[in-house]
Short mmCIF file of C-alpha atoms in Angstrom, two decimals:
data_model
loop_
_atom_site.label_atom_id
_atom_site.label_comp_id
_atom_site.label_asym_id
_atom_site.label_seq_id
_atom_site.Cartn_x
_atom_site.Cartn_y
_atom_site.Cartn_z
CA MET W 14 -85.52 46.70 -8.48
CA GLU W 15 -83.14 45.28 -5.88
CA TYR W 16 -81.42 42.13 -7.12
CA ARG W 17 -80.64 39.13 -4.94
CA SER W 18 -78.23 36.21 -5.12
CA LEU W 19 -79.36 32.88 -6.54
CA GLY W 20 -78.42 30.67 -3.61
CA ARG W 21 -74.64 30.49 -3.36
CA THR W 22 -74.02 30.80 -7.11
CA GLY W 23 -73.31 34.52 -6.98
CA VAL W 24 -75.73 35.12 -9.87
CA GLN W 25 -77.85 38.23 -9.24
CA LEU W 26 -81.52 37.99 -10.18
CA SER W 27 -84.57 40.22 -9.98
CA PRO W 28 -87.10 39.36 -7.23
CA LEU W 29 -89.72 38.87 -9.94
CA CYS W 30 -89.23 36.19 -12.56
CA LEU W 31 -91.25 36.36 -15.77
CA GLY W 32 -93.05 33.04 -16.14
CA ALA W 33 -93.88 32.22 -19.76
CA MET W 34 -96.54 29.54 -19.29
CA MET W 35 -99.26 31.82 -20.68
CA PHE W 36 -97.38 32.64 -23.90
CA GLY W 37 -98.80 30.56 -26.74
CA PRO W 38 -102.07 28.63 -27.20
CA TRP W 39 -102.43 27.96 -23.46
CA GLY W 40 -102.94 31.69 -22.86
CA ASN W 41 -101.93 34.53 -25.18
CA ASN W 42 -101.76 33.19 -28.72
CA ASP W 43 -100.67 36.57 -30.11
CA THR W 44 -96.92 36.09 -30.50
CA ALA W 45 -96.20 39.77 -31.12
CA ASP W 46 -98.10 40.78 -27.99
CA SER W 47 -96.32 38.13 -25.91
CA ILE W 48 -92.98 39.46 -27.12
CA ARG W 49 -94.02 43.00 -26.18
CA ILE W 50 -94.79 41.75 -22.66
CA ILE W 51 -91.34 40.16 -22.44
CA HIS W 52 -89.68 43.39 -23.62
CA ARG W 53 -91.63 45.42 -21.07
CA ALA W 54 -90.57 43.05 -18.29
CA ILE W 55 -86.91 43.33 -19.27
CA ASP W 56 -87.15 47.12 -19.51
CA ALA W 57 -88.68 47.18 -16.00
CA GLY W 58 -85.62 45.41 -14.60
CA ILE W 59 -86.69 41.75 -14.71
CA ASN W 60 -83.64 39.78 -15.84
CA PHE W 61 -85.03 36.30 -15.28
CA ILE W 62 -87.40 34.32 -17.56
CA ASP W 63 -88.75 30.85 -16.79
CA THR W 64 -90.50 28.56 -19.25
CA ALA W 65 -90.80 24.80 -19.97
CA ASP W 66 -90.80 22.51 -22.98
CA VAL W 67 -94.37 21.41 -22.28
CA TYR W 68 -95.88 24.91 -22.16
CA SER W 69 -98.14 25.15 -25.21
CA GLY W 70 -96.34 22.15 -26.67
CA GLY W 71 -93.09 24.07 -27.15
CA ALA W 72 -94.63 27.31 -28.44
CA SER W 73 -93.76 29.16 -25.23
CA GLU W 74 -90.06 28.35 -25.65
CA GLU W 75 -90.21 29.51 -29.28
CA ILE W 76 -91.77 32.84 -28.28
CA VAL W 77 -89.22 33.37 -25.52
CA GLY W 78 -86.47 32.54 -28.01
CA GLN W 79 -87.59 35.35 -30.32
CA ALA W 80 -87.75 38.01 -27.63
CA PRO W 81 -84.29 39.04 -26.30
CA GLU W 82 -83.16 40.67 -29.60
CA GLY W 83 -79.51 41.14 -28.78
CA ARG W 84 -80.04 41.12 -25.01
CA ARG W 85 -79.60 37.38 -24.47
CA GLU W 86 -76.54 37.92 -22.29
CA ASN W 87 -78.58 40.17 -20.00
CA VAL W 88 -81.30 37.55 -19.43
CA PHE W 89 -81.04 34.55 -17.11
CA LEU W 90 -83.02 31.97 -19.08
CA ALA W 91 -84.57 28.94 -17.38
CA THR W 92 -86.58 26.10 -18.80
CA LYS W 93 -87.76 22.67 -17.66
CA PHE W 94 -88.14 19.12 -18.93
CA PHE W 95 -89.97 16.00 -17.69
CA MET W 96 -93.64 16.34 -18.70
CA PRO W 97 -94.96 14.24 -21.64
CA MET W 98 -94.21 15.77 -25.04
CA SER W 99 -96.08 13.09 -26.99
CA GLU W 100 -97.87 9.78 -26.56
CA ASP W 101 -94.49 8.03 -26.75
CA PRO W 102 -93.71 6.87 -23.17
CA ASN W 103 -90.01 7.61 -23.76
CA GLN W 104 -90.58 11.27 -24.66
CA ARG W 105 -90.92 12.32 -21.04
CA GLY W 106 -89.37 11.80 -17.63
CA GLY W 107 -85.86 12.09 -16.20
CA SER W 108 -83.98 9.37 -18.09
CA ARG W 109 -80.60 10.06 -19.67
CA ARG W 110 -82.03 9.08 -23.05
CA TRP W 111 -84.76 11.72 -22.90
CA ILE W 112 -82.72 14.51 -21.29
CA ILE W 113 -79.95 14.32 -23.90
CA ARG W 114 -82.54 14.44 -26.68
CA GLU W 115 -84.89 17.05 -25.22
CA VAL W 116 -82.23 19.60 -24.32
CA GLU W 117 -81.43 19.87 -28.03
CA ASN W 118 -85.10 20.52 -28.78
CA SER W 119 -85.27 23.25 -26.14
CA LEU W 120 -82.04 24.86 -27.36
CA ARG W 121 -83.47 24.97 -30.88
CA ARG W 122 -86.82 26.39 -29.80
CA LEU W 123 -85.15 28.96 -27.54
CA ASP W 124 -82.72 29.87 -30.34
CA THR W 125 -79.77 29.85 -27.95
CA ASP W 126 -76.49 28.02 -27.49
CA TYR W 127 -76.97 27.49 -23.78
CA ILE W 128 -79.60 27.37 -21.04
CA ASP W 129 -78.81 29.20 -17.82
CA LEU W 130 -80.96 26.95 -15.63
CA TYR W 131 -82.25 23.53 -16.73
CA GLN W 132 -84.81 22.13 -14.29
CA VAL W 133 -86.47 18.77 -13.68
CA HIS W 134 -90.16 19.67 -13.78
CA ARG W 135 -91.15 16.90 -11.35
CA PRO W 136 -89.43 14.08 -9.45
CA SER W 137 -89.88 10.57 -10.80
CA PRO W 138 -90.43 7.48 -8.64
CA ASP W 139 -89.31 5.33 -11.59
CA THR W 140 -85.93 6.95 -12.28
CA ASP W 141 -82.83 6.90 -10.10
CA VAL W 142 -81.88 10.48 -9.25
CA GLU W 143 -78.27 9.61 -10.12
CA GLU W 144 -79.36 8.83 -13.68
CA THR W 145 -80.92 12.28 -14.01
CA LEU W 146 -78.04 14.07 -12.31
CA GLY W 147 -75.49 12.21 -14.41
CA ALA W 148 -77.08 13.33 -17.67
CA LEU W 149 -77.43 16.91 -16.43
CA THR W 150 -73.80 16.92 -15.31
CA ASP W 151 -72.72 16.00 -18.83
CA LEU W 152 -74.75 18.91 -20.23
CA VAL W 153 -73.08 21.33 -17.83
CA ARG W 154 -69.62 20.05 -18.77
CA GLN W 155 -70.51 20.37 -22.46
CA GLY W 156 -71.48 24.01 -21.92
CA LYS W 157 -75.08 23.52 -23.01
CA VAL W 158 -76.39 24.19 -19.49
CA ARG W 159 -74.98 26.52 -16.83
CA TYR W 160 -76.91 25.38 -13.72
CA ILE W 161 -79.44 22.69 -12.88
CA GLY W 162 -82.47 22.75 -10.61
CA SER W 163 -85.52 20.84 -9.40
CA SER W 164 -89.22 21.64 -9.20
CA SER W 165 -91.84 20.39 -6.75
CA TYR W 166 -89.40 18.17 -4.86
CA SER W 167 -90.17 17.24 -1.26
CA GLY W 168 -87.66 17.98 1.49
CA SER W 169 -86.41 14.40 1.53
CA GLN W 170 -86.03 14.36 -2.26
CA ILE W 171 -83.97 17.56 -2.11
CA VAL W 172 -81.68 15.99 0.48
CA GLU W 173 -81.38 12.75 -1.50
CA ALA W 174 -80.38 14.65 -4.63
CA GLN W 175 -77.82 16.74 -2.74
CA TRP W 176 -76.36 13.58 -1.18
CA ALA W 177 -76.13 11.84 -4.55
CA SER W 178 -74.35 14.84 -6.07
CA ARG W 179 -71.71 14.87 -3.34
CA GLU W 180 -71.33 11.07 -3.18
CA ARG W 181 -70.96 10.65 -6.95
CA ASN W 182 -69.20 13.96 -7.72
CA LEU W 183 -72.09 15.17 -9.89
CA GLU W 184 -73.47 18.65 -10.49
CA ARG W 185 -75.98 19.56 -7.80
CA PHE W 186 -79.35 21.23 -7.97
CA VAL W 187 -78.81 24.90 -7.12
CA THR W 188 -82.52 25.77 -7.15
CA GLU W 189 -85.89 24.39 -6.14
CA GLN W 190 -89.16 25.62 -7.67
CA PRO W 191 -92.16 25.01 -5.35
CA PRO W 192 -95.64 26.58 -5.13
CA TYR W 193 -95.89 29.35 -2.54
CA SER W 194 -98.50 31.94 -1.66
CA ILE W 195 -100.43 33.24 1.33
CA LEU W 196 -102.89 30.36 0.82
CA VAL W 197 -100.20 27.74 0.15
CA ARG W 198 -97.60 28.00 2.92
CA GLY W 199 -96.69 24.33 3.34
CA ILE W 200 -93.14 24.84 2.06
CA GLU W 201 -92.31 27.05 5.07
CA GLU W 202 -92.22 23.98 7.29
CA ASP W 203 -89.75 21.89 5.32
CA ILE W 204 -88.92 22.87 1.72
CA LEU W 205 -87.72 26.43 2.38
CA PRO W 206 -85.47 25.62 5.36
CA THR W 207 -84.07 22.56 3.58
CA ALA W 208 -83.23 24.60 0.49
CA GLN W 209 -81.64 27.28 2.67
CA ARG W 210 -79.49 24.73 4.52
CA HIS W 211 -78.14 23.47 1.19
CA GLY W 212 -77.48 26.96 -0.18
CA MET W 213 -80.13 26.64 -2.88
CA GLY W 214 -82.13 29.42 -4.45
CA THR W 215 -85.90 29.08 -4.22
CA LEU W 216 -87.96 30.17 -7.21
CA THR W 217 -91.59 30.05 -6.15
CA TYR W 218 -94.47 29.77 -8.57
CA SER W 219 -98.16 30.67 -8.33
CA PRO W 220 -97.88 33.61 -5.87
CA LEU W 221 -101.52 34.39 -6.68
CA SER W 222 -102.47 30.80 -5.93
CA GLY W 223 -103.85 30.03 -9.36
CA GLY W 224 -105.82 33.30 -9.43
CA TRP W 225 -107.38 33.04 -5.99
CA LEU W 226 -105.42 36.09 -4.82
CA SER W 227 -105.96 38.17 -7.96
CA GLY W 228 -109.35 39.46 -6.83
CA ARG W 229 -110.99 37.65 -9.74
CA TRP W 230 -113.04 35.36 -7.51
CA ARG W 231 -114.73 36.72 -4.41
CA LYS W 232 -117.26 35.30 -2.00
CA ASN W 233 -120.26 37.01 -3.61
CA SER W 234 -119.03 36.62 -7.17
CA ASP W 235 -121.12 34.79 -9.77
CA SER W 236 -118.06 33.51 -11.64
CA THR W 237 -116.64 30.06 -10.98
CA PRO W 238 -112.88 29.48 -11.07
CA THR W 239 -111.87 27.20 -13.91
CA SER W 240 -108.53 26.18 -15.33
CA SER W 241 -107.67 23.48 -17.85
CA ALA W 242 -104.05 23.52 -16.67
CA ARG W 243 -104.79 22.69 -13.02
CA PRO W 244 -106.64 19.95 -11.11
CA ASN W 245 -110.38 20.48 -10.80
CA ALA W 246 -110.18 19.89 -7.04
CA ARG W 247 -108.43 23.25 -6.71
CA PHE W 248 -111.52 25.02 -8.05
CA ASP W 249 -114.36 22.97 -6.60
CA MET W 250 -116.32 25.74 -4.92
CA SER W 251 -118.41 23.29 -2.93
CA SER W 252 -115.46 22.04 -0.90
CA PRO W 253 -115.10 23.39 2.67
CA ALA W 254 -111.42 24.16 2.07
CA ASN W 255 -112.21 26.37 -0.92
CA GLN W 256 -115.01 28.08 0.96
CA ARG W 257 -112.46 28.83 3.67
CA LYS W 258 -110.16 30.28 1.01
CA LEU W 259 -112.89 32.65 -0.13
CA ASP W 260 -113.35 33.85 3.46
CA ILE W 261 -109.62 34.45 3.77
CA VAL W 262 -109.50 36.33 0.45
CA GLU W 263 -112.15 38.74 1.75
CA GLU W 264 -110.05 39.45 4.83
CA LEU W 265 -106.90 39.85 2.74
CA ALA W 266 -108.63 42.27 0.38
CA GLN W 267 -109.54 44.45 3.35
CA LEU W 268 -106.00 44.23 4.71
CA ALA W 269 -104.57 45.27 1.34
CA GLU W 270 -106.90 48.25 1.10
CA GLN W 271 -106.04 49.37 4.63
CA SER W 272 -102.34 49.06 3.75
CA GLY W 273 -102.64 51.17 0.61
CA MET W 274 -101.99 48.41 -1.89
CA THR W 275 -103.90 46.07 -4.15
CA LEU W 276 -104.59 42.45 -3.25
CA ILE W 277 -102.22 41.38 -6.04
CA GLU W 278 -99.43 43.56 -4.67
CA LEU W 279 -99.98 42.24 -1.15
CA ALA W 280 -99.88 38.62 -2.35
CA ILE W 281 -96.68 38.97 -4.39
CA ALA W 282 -94.92 41.14 -1.80
CA PHE W 283 -95.67 38.52 0.85
CA VAL W 284 -93.83 35.87 -1.18
CA ILE W 285 -90.73 37.87 -2.06
CA ASN W 286 -90.46 39.28 1.49
CA HIS W 287 -89.55 35.80 2.76
CA PRO W 288 -85.76 35.64 3.25
CA GLY W 289 -85.61 32.15 1.78
CA VAL W 290 -87.22 33.16 -1.52
CA THR W 291 -84.99 34.25 -4.40
CA ALA W 292 -87.75 35.19 -6.83
CA ALA W 293 -91.49 34.86 -7.32
CA ILE W 294 -92.50 33.61 -10.76
CA VAL W 295 -95.35 35.69 -12.20
CA GLY W 296 -97.08 34.49 -15.35
CA PRO W 297 -98.97 37.31 -17.08
CA ARG W 298 -101.20 36.66 -20.06
CA THR W 299 -101.66 40.35 -20.83
CA MET W 300 -99.67 43.57 -20.51
CA GLU W 301 -102.22 44.81 -17.97
CA GLN W 302 -101.53 41.82 -15.75
CA LEU W 303 -97.78 42.38 -15.93
CA GLU W 304 -98.19 46.05 -14.97
CA SER W 305 -100.25 45.03 -11.95
CA TYR W 306 -97.44 42.75 -10.75
CA LEU W 307 -94.47 45.10 -11.12
CA PRO W 308 -95.02 47.44 -8.12
CA ALA W 309 -94.77 44.51 -5.68
CA ALA W 310 -91.05 44.13 -6.46
CA ASP W 311 -90.28 47.26 -4.43
CA MET W 312 -92.74 46.74 -1.58
CA THR W 313 -91.88 45.76 2.00
CA LEU W 314 -94.63 44.52 4.29
CA SER W 315 -94.77 45.83 7.84
CA THR W 316 -94.67 43.55 10.86
CA ASP W 317 -98.32 44.36 11.57
CA VAL W 318 -99.37 43.27 8.07
CA LEU W 319 -97.34 40.05 8.29
CA ASP W 320 -98.79 39.31 11.74
CA ARG W 321 -102.32 39.74 10.38
CA ILE W 322 -101.56 37.38 7.50
CA ASP W 323 -100.27 34.82 10.01
CA GLN W 324 -103.56 35.09 11.89
CA LEU W 325 -105.50 34.33 8.73
CA VAL W 326 -103.23 31.52 7.50
CA ALA W 327 -100.77 30.13 10.02
CA PRO W 328 -97.13 29.67 8.94
CA GLY W 329 -96.55 26.31 7.28
CA VAL W 330 -100.25 25.76 6.54
CA THR W 331 -101.78 25.11 3.11
CA VAL W 332 -105.49 25.88 3.34
CA ASN W 333 -106.44 23.33 0.68
CA PRO W 334 -103.97 20.39 0.39
CA ASP W 335 -105.00 19.99 -3.25
CA ASP W 336 -102.96 23.12 -3.95
CA ASN W 337 -99.70 21.34 -3.16
CA SER W 338 -97.86 19.85 -6.13
CA TYR W 339 -95.51 17.47 -4.34
CA GLY W 340 -96.16 14.18 -2.60
CA ALA W 341 -98.47 13.07 -5.40
CA HIS W 342 -96.75 9.72 -5.92
CA GLU W 343 -96.39 8.93 -2.24
CA LEU W 344 -100.05 9.57 -1.43
CA THR W 345 -101.74 7.58 -4.20
CA PRO W 346 -104.08 4.80 -3.04
CA LEU W 347 -101.72 2.18 -4.46
CA ALA W 348 -98.74 3.56 -2.53
CA LEU W 349 -100.74 3.74 0.69
CA ARG W 350 -101.98 0.12 0.55
CA ARG W 351 -100.26 -2.23 2.96
#
């Protein structure tokens, strides 16, 4: 597995990142099996694990914390904060009060003295970015956090955060974590080039587009995509955009077969072949799923294959806008009223 630099930090990471969202009650509730999956990923050369406090209500962090077994120094460990952890309105968000409290909870669940990458899970329209950056800067200076990053920030929000860091002499976000797949290419137009200009690493999630590119759902399939962790609009099979996605999946499946690879391998290889992408986050629930992801780490797509993908989904285009995870606050009916 060929490692690549995390932005301008000099840290070398595997092109596949093990996402731990499916470890715990949200996915695989067998702790021992989840740990075996983590061990297999590390043995295969993956040195990067990403989780979040909210995944399975903290259970994911606890499982990840049990796994390294003496190899903690060989693993780049990332987690996130921001999502609600209870009904208490102050146990969420990007406030100093919550960050200082929640980092201690994550450190305890992860059974570690430090977090390599601590990320804001979502931007907040109600919290000054300087408040969030100030608290995160203190954590870095205390040695509890090594680097900080953002997730699902728009291009303008990335720039604002970088400006605030320089203006106020605060730690800066060194990573951005956006959704990216063949079906969700919106970040190519703004997010990826913005992150590259600021020397940030880009850690993309959902390379299989929520399962659409796994081969699980096909045009003539009787099954209906469902997911309790994602908006229903993403899986409404009656929508024209999702019907278009099914057509594209059929074409991609043929392209993968002609290229001597699986649809899953094609989808993941497409993501990590982009020069602006540091790593693609893959979130297996089973060992079989992990094994199906691993070969993509060493695959390079030919110009002909990339050109055909561009014909099916043009660069910078997201087939169904509901698949984007940024801009949610700006596009609400209340925000749009004049």
